[in-house]
């Protein structure tokens, strides 16, 4: 029996809030980055398929596994980010073994705070946060973009008709949450003005 | 009480009465009124006092170009000066006060200025307030300060918040009058993504102010139907109360949306939203603004623009007078007479300055051709006008039309220049438009209704075609073109009295002549010398008349004279809107370490390190001075064990077949042969050979390294590494990613550090000195199987480690480490103690890496390998940087141990004068050393390595100290490094 035990916390402590017609909630994933070795794109894509039923995403896009628990986001010309639900902190070791050297895997789980934004007004909220064109036709489901939200770097992806994931650095998670919340509150307050 | 000047009709809602006050008096208006229209309806003519001469002024226009009717709106912290009554939507409980008078509005004491008008002409302040010199600060300045400015601030913090956003569209249509609405319909029907923005609360532009017909129905009715159709289109976004205030590069437009200015209460919503709109194309359909004519005393309450009179009688059901005269130089002014007649308002006369017009269309109305208004009478409000032919005509309102000026400002924001049209007596947009912009309607000089609809339609369809969308067949609603002839008239010959040009800044024709006489020729100089066009209305009604008069004075044509430069914003924009979201905590994000909450609960005092909050020291009960706490923390660490959160230092994960070769390129010293399980200190140079960062890199695997950087430079190092990877060495297979936030990392330092860690690290991982020597690293588990990384590195100079766990365990980990350290008397230490210890060890930090520091200066010349290349290697060998006599980082201690050294002091020889020529170097860092019991410092001094033992002076001109110091080794504590290797 170890003398001390460590308990885990998430950057946003499971925060969740419904504001008007949107919901914002922390989402937890195990996350790894996968870098493409020079000249090794095809080999990696094949390995991703064998291991996870995925393939390398195109620039600005993402690929989901059949059961939906894995989401592979393009993040750079030779890099992508794999979001995995229902996995453990050792997911990087699991992925590394499964890919058998075809890609360089680095643990990223605790580097990111992830906010799920959903609801009918989610695009109105995003308008206030990012200069990326998040119009329903211009940013279809599966799109990925790296941008700035206020002063924070963010990875943005659309996971459903009215749902998005926003990833930002874990250390500034509270500022990140406040920015998103603030935008959602503005949208809700303005809507109440016109309908009320 | 409906108001003495209410008339039937208009677009106001008489089922929704609204109570408001002006200067404390209660009035009533209706929903759909502006403050101006409601005041007019209630017969209130006197609204304010002019800027310089404090002359009585009334409402002049019906739009944002208003120069006179500026009020103080709202009370308390929300009070805002210089609010145009003409664009203020009326709401229940609105509270407005007139501005710029001492005493009441009716009996303003400062009106005495008008008697001294001769001495207050343009530029008077360049010729006065000079004598006696002593009077300037004590007498003149306070007087000027008290009388200058327009309106008063509440001096309280703005209680509202604002926000910002970003919008995208295929085409931004600016202005929702006939041209803009039709353009939106044509483009929208073709499926184009449209944003249509209008500054008014009701779309329609002049259609709402005129009696006109479109498609067989009233103009306002057609406009409402067009808006309804546009609202039903999913690809069209309508934005009312939104001013597009500027054009910027790359198809970006700035717009201000007023969300709550028309409501009594913001109810928690952002007051205004500043939008950045990305539009590949735009249609400028901003219409035109009417201008007046300069004649004697043309500024009295009751003198208004003719188009504004129509707006009040047609849209707002309010007449500005009961006996109205019309003075015009163009066909459009006659429409005011026609409309007044239709509303049954008595017309005193129509005076047309032209001689070549058709016979009098209103036989029962007195009409004068070839004459002009020479002057007006009625100080508190218009009573009578006098023509150039000597006729005296009584009237309580004079509707003036000098012509219409296209609102082309946005076409010039990127440097374009307008072109002159004699037939319009106005400028129209030139050829160099902002990329993607088209202009339609009156803004383009197409002044008549049918043409506006046609041109708007053409613009919308052209945009659709550009985008490859099927444009619907031309479907322009039927309308006619009204007559629009004009003969320019800028000032009335034979006018008596002063003739105003810029009403808001009180600039008259005399000022313009004066400025010409004094030698000012450029229109830009005219503007600044007279201040014409520099008030909050930005000269919307006065710029063109001003430069036309200047042209006359100089004998040049108007196109030769040119215009002043148009710049954003088109209307004043609150600074709060530009700074949206940046108030207080919103100014910048904060990065918190995994132990932050624990440290905060422990009473730590925090400091900002870049964007991070780091514990600076942890005061214990009874400690009142930071130095006491920091000294205790440093001593506890050196004598027992201390713990510091070092998560903030950059951590970059590096992988790849060529990772080692890459490190050899970016570090001055060799890394290719670093064994797995070892850490090495490295130095990084800029391309010019200057040291810019240092850190340690650990090899965790054959192709796996983890690099640390300083906290402040983490981002910069990452950026430079990426540049090197992508551009300088693109042939190498190496990949980077930041892991700074992902690992909670703690320094555990001191003679008891190993013993402490042995309680944390799981059995089975041998961290004895033999198995885990100085500069070892490895992956292991702690606290019953939690994965961790251990690095044996030391910044404090003691036996020390850094232990890292995934950040989710960080909070838990600091508590476990402190609990495990209790028996040893552990103390958490902050950045102050960290600083003391590293100074005692002579480790350089940012204070030493000034951007001019070389490896040689640090005593690390041999770390720049001559066996391999690295970034900065070649330029680090420039003769100037390797010549003898270079500064060297040394230690300094005061000869008199009781004295306190200061950083920034300069080294001068004993007996030498404290001048630059004798400067030998400077002190970079100092600390009072608890280990030694006296002050110590680090600094650069010429040839320091050869001068150990020598005494010089540390001279500080700022703090007035001059202390003798001995040059010593920078490594004050444990110079042999025995403790490190224990």
CSV table of N, CA, C and O in Angstrom, one decimal, chain B residues 515 519-528 550 556 561 564:
chain,number,residue,atom,x,y,z
B,515,UNK,N,-8.0,82.7,-43.1
B,515,UNK,CA,-6.9,81.7,-43.2
B,515,UNK,C,-6.3,81.8,-44.6
B,515,UNK,O,-5.0,81.6,-44.7
B,519,UNK,N,-2.1,83.1,-45.5
B,519,UNK,CA,-1.2,82.3,-46.3
B,519,UNK,C,-1.4,80.8,-46.3
B,519,UNK,O,-0.6,80.1,-46.9
B,520,UNK,N,-2.5,80.4,-45.7
B,520,UNK,CA,-2.7,78.9,-45.8
B,520,UNK,C,-3.4,78.6,-47.1
B,520,UNK,O,-4.4,79.2,-47.5
B,521,UNK,N,-2.8,77.6,-47.9
B,521,UNK,CA,-3.3,77.3,-49.2
B,521,UNK,C,-3.8,75.9,-49.3
B,521,UNK,O,-4.7,75.6,-50.0
B,522,UNK,N,-3.2,75.0,-48.6
B,522,UNK,CA,-3.7,73.6,-48.7
B,522,UNK,C,-5.0,73.5,-47.9
B,522,UNK,O,-5.2,74.0,-46.8
B,523,UNK,N,-5.9,72.7,-48.4
B,523,UNK,CA,-7.2,72.4,-47.8
B,523,UNK,C,-6.9,71.7,-46.4
B,523,UNK,O,-7.7,71.9,-45.5
B,524,UNK,N,-5.9,71.0,-46.3
B,524,UNK,CA,-5.6,70.3,-45.0
B,524,UNK,C,-5.2,71.4,-44.0
B,524,UNK,O,-5.5,71.2,-42.8
B,525,UNK,N,-4.5,72.4,-44.4
B,525,UNK,CA,-4.2,73.5,-43.5
B,525,UNK,C,-5.4,74.3,-43.1
B,525,UNK,O,-5.5,74.8,-42.0
B,526,UNK,N,-6.2,74.6,-44.1
B,526,UNK,CA,-7.5,75.3,-43.8
B,526,UNK,C,-8.2,74.6,-42.7
B,526,UNK,O,-8.7,75.2,-41.8
B,527,UNK,N,-8.3,73.3,-42.8
B,527,UNK,CA,-9.0,72.5,-41.9
B,527,UNK,C,-8.4,72.7,-40.5
B,527,UNK,O,-9.2,72.9,-39.5
B,528,UNK,N,-7.1,72.5,-40.4
B,528,UNK,CA,-6.5,72.6,-39.0
B,528,UNK,C,-6.5,74.0,-38.5
B,528,UNK,O,-6.7,74.2,-37.3
B,550,UNK,N,-12.9,78.2,-50.0
B,550,UNK,CA,-11.5,78.4,-50.1
B,550,UNK,C,-11.0,78.4,-51.6
B,550,UNK,O,-10.2,79.2,-51.9
B,556,UNK,N,-9.0,79.3,-57.4
B,556,UNK,CA,-8.8,78.0,-58.1
B,556,UNK,C,-10.2,77.3,-58.2
B,556,UNK,O,-11.2,77.8,-57.7
B,561,UNK,N,-8.6,72.4,-55.8
B,561,UNK,CA,-8.4,72.5,-54.3
B,561,UNK,C,-8.4,71.2,-53.6
B,561,UNK,O,-7.7,71.0,-52.7
B,564,UNK,N,-10.0,67.1,-48.1
B,564,UNK,CA,-9.1,66.6,-47.0
B,564,UNK,C,-9.2,65.0,-47.0
B,564,UNK,O,-10.1,64.5,-47.7
